[in-house]
XYZ file of C-alpha atoms in Angstrom:
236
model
C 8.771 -2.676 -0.492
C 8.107 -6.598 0.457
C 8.690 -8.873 -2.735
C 5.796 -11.328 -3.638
C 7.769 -14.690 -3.310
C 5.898 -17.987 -4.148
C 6.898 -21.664 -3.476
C 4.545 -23.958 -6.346
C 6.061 -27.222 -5.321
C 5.337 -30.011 -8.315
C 5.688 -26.714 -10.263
C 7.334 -28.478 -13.188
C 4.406 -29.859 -14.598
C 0.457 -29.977 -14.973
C -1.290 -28.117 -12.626
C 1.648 -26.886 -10.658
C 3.289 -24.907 -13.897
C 0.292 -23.763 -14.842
C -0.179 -22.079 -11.135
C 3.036 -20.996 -11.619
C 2.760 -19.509 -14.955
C -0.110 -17.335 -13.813
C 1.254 -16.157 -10.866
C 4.335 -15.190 -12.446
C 2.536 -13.095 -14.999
C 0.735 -11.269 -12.190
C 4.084 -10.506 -10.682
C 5.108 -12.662 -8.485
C 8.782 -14.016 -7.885
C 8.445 -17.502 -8.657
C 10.726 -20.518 -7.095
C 10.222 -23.715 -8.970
C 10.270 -26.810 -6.253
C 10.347 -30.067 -8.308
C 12.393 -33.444 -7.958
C 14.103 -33.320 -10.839
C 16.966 -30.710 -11.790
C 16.543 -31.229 -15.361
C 12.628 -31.015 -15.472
C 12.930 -27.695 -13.497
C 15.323 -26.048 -15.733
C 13.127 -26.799 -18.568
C 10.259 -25.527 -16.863
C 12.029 -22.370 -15.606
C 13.378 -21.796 -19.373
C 9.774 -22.231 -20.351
C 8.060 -19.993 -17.171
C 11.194 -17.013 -18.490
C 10.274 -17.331 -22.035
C 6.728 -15.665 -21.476
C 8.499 -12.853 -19.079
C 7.987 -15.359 -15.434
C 10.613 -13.560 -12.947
C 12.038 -16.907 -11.924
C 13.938 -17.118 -9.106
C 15.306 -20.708 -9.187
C 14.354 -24.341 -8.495
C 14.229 -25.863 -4.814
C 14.526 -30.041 -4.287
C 11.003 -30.920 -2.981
C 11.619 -34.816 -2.220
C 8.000 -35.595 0.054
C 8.695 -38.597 0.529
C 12.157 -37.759 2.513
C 11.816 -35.845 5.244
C 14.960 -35.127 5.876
C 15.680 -33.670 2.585
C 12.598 -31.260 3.335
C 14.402 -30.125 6.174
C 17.531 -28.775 4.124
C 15.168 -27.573 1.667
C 13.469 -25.097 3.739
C 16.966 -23.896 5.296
C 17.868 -23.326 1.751
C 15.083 -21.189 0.923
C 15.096 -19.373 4.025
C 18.377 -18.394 4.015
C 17.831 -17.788 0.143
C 14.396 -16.387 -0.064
C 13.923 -14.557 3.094
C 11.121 -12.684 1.804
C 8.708 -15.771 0.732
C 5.225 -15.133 1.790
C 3.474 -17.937 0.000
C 3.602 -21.382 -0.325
C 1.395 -23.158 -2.488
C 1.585 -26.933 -1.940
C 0.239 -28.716 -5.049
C 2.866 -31.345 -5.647
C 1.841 -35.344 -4.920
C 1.561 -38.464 -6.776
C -2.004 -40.433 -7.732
C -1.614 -43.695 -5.621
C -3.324 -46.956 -7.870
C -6.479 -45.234 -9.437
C -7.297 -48.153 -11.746
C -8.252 -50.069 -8.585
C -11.185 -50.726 -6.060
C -10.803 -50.370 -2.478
C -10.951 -53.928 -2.167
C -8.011 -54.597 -4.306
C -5.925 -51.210 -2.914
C -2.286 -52.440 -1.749
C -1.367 -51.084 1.651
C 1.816 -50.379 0.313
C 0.297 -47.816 -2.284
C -1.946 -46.555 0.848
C 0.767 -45.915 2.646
C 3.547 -44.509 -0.064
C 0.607 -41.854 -1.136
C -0.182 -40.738 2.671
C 3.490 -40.543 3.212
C 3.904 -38.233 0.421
C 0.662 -36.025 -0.107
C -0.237 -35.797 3.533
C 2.669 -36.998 5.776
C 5.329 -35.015 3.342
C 2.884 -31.693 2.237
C 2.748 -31.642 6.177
C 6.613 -31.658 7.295
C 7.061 -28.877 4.353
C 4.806 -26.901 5.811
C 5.760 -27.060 9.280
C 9.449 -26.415 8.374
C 8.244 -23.248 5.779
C 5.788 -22.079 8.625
C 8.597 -20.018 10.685
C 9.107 -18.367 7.855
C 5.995 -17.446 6.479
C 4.806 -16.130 9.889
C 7.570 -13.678 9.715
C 6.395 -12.527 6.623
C 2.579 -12.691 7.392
C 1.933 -15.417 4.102
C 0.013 -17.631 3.181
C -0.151 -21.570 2.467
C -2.596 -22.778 -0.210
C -3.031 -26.627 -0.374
C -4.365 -27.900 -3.650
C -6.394 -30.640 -3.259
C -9.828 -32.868 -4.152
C -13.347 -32.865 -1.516
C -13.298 -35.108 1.261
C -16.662 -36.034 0.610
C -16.671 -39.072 -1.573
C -17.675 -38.551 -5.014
C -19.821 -41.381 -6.944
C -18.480 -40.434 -10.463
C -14.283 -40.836 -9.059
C -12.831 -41.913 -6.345
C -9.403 -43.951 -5.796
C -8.666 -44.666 -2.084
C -5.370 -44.118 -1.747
C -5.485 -40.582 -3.087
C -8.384 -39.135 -2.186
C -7.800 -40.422 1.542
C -3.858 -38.674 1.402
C -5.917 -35.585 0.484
C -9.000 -35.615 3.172
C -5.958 -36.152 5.629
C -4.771 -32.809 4.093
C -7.750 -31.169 4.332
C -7.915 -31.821 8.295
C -4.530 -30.317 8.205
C -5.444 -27.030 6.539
C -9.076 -26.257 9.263
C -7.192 -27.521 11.726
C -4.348 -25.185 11.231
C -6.446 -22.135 10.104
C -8.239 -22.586 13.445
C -4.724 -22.846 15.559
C -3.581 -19.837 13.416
C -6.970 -17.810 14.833
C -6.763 -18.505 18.150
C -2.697 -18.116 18.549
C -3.087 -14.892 16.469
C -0.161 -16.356 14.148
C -0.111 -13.818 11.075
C -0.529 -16.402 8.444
C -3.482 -17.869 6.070
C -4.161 -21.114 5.055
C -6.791 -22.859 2.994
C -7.706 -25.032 0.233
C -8.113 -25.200 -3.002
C -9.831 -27.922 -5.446
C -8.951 -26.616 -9.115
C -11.745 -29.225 -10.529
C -11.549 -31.630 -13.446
C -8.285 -31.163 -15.123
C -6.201 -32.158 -18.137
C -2.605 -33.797 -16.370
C -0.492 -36.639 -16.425
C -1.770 -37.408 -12.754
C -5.148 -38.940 -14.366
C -3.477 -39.692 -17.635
C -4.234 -36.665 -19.434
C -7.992 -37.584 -18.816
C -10.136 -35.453 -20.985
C -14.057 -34.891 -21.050
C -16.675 -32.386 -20.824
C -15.992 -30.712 -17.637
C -12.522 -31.024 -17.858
C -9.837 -27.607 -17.968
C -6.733 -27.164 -19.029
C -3.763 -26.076 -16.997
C -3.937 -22.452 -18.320
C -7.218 -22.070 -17.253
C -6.978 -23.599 -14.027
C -3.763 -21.260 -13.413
C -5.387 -18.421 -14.507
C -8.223 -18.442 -11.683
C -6.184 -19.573 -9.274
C -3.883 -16.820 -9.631
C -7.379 -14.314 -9.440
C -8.061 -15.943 -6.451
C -4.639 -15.458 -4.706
C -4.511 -11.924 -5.851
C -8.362 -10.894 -4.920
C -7.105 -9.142 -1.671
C -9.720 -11.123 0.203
C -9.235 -13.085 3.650
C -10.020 -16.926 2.932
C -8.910 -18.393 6.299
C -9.897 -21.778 6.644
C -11.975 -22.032 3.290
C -12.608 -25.407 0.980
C -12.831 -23.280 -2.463
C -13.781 -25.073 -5.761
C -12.253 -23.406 -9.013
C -14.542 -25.889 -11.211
C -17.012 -28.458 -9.412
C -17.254 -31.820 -10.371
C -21.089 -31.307 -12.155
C -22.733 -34.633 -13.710
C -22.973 -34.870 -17.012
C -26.348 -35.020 -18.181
């Protein structure tokens, strides 16, 4: 019987444990991808504590490529049978600026990880998860630009990976490759990324992981789809 195997990469913190969390408790095996040894091993003592089968941490450096590389030999010599990979981890870029006052530096160090890096991952992983006919969810924000928020840097690192996700679920249709790949926007939620933001509209990371792992497990096809867990609504 194949084993339900999950990459959560940033799944240390936020979002990314509470994905991982949820998933877990629906049975799947998880492996923790995070930058930090020590943050992982608390996370993974945390994820085992409410019965997560955890099946180790993973390095996930984006922002060195070459380090993604000897990741994904790792885990496939490691975890042969993963069959999802669910690419949430990145970093905010300057959000307390204008576009005006953006630093290309910041443009480029957030594009290098949450678009340049998320890609190479995936490209290295995708071997693999072809094998095992998987999936790759990328968790992410709208391209379209939003009045109420919208930093440069990172909401132009995630448009970029939005491209990447139709554009590979269309090249996985026509080459008949046996894997699925879309997006996911979880909504307004409570992390470190925005500062631990919180107003009406806003989720926390249980409930966020909670739906997403309802979504994963719904047995449905969602090739190529932009799906929103909680829309951005105006507040009246």
């Amino acid at each position: 019987m194949k084993e339900s195997i999950v990459l959560v990469t940033g799944a240390n913190k936020g979002i990314g444990y509470g994905i991982a969390k949820h998933l877990g408790l629906s049975g799947w095996k998880v492996i923790v991808g995070a930058r930090n040894e020590q943050r992982a091993e608390k996370a993974i003592a945390g994820l085992k504590a409410q019965s997560v089968d955890v099946r180790g941490w993973v390095n996930i450096e984006l922002k060195d490529l070459g380090t993604i590389e000897t990741t994904a030999h790792e885990i496939a010599r490691n975890h042969p049978g993963l069959s999802l990979l669910v690419n949430n981890a990145g970093i905010p870029g300057d959000m307390s600026v204008d576009s005006e006052h953006t630093e290309i530096s910041t443009l480029r160090e957030t594009l290098d990880v949450n678009f340049i890096g998320t890609f190479a991952l995936t490209k290295a992983l995708l071997p693999l998860l072809a094998k095992n006919g998987g999936r790759i969810i990328n968790i992410t924000v709208p391209s379209e630009v939003s009045p109420f928020w919208h930093p440069l840097a990172y909401v132009a690192s995630k448009a970029a990976q939005n491209a990447m996700t139709g554009v590979m679920a269309i090249e996985f249709e026509q080459s008949g490759t046996p894997v699925e790949t879309y997006s996911v926007h979880p909504g307004p939620t409570t992390t470190d990324l925005n500062g631990n933001m919180s107003l009406p509209g806003f989720h926390d990371i249980d409930t966020v992981g909670k739906k997403f792992a309802e979504l994963v497990n719904d047995g449905l096809c969602h090739q190529g789809e932009f799906i929103e867990l909680y829309p951005i609504v105006k507040e009246d």
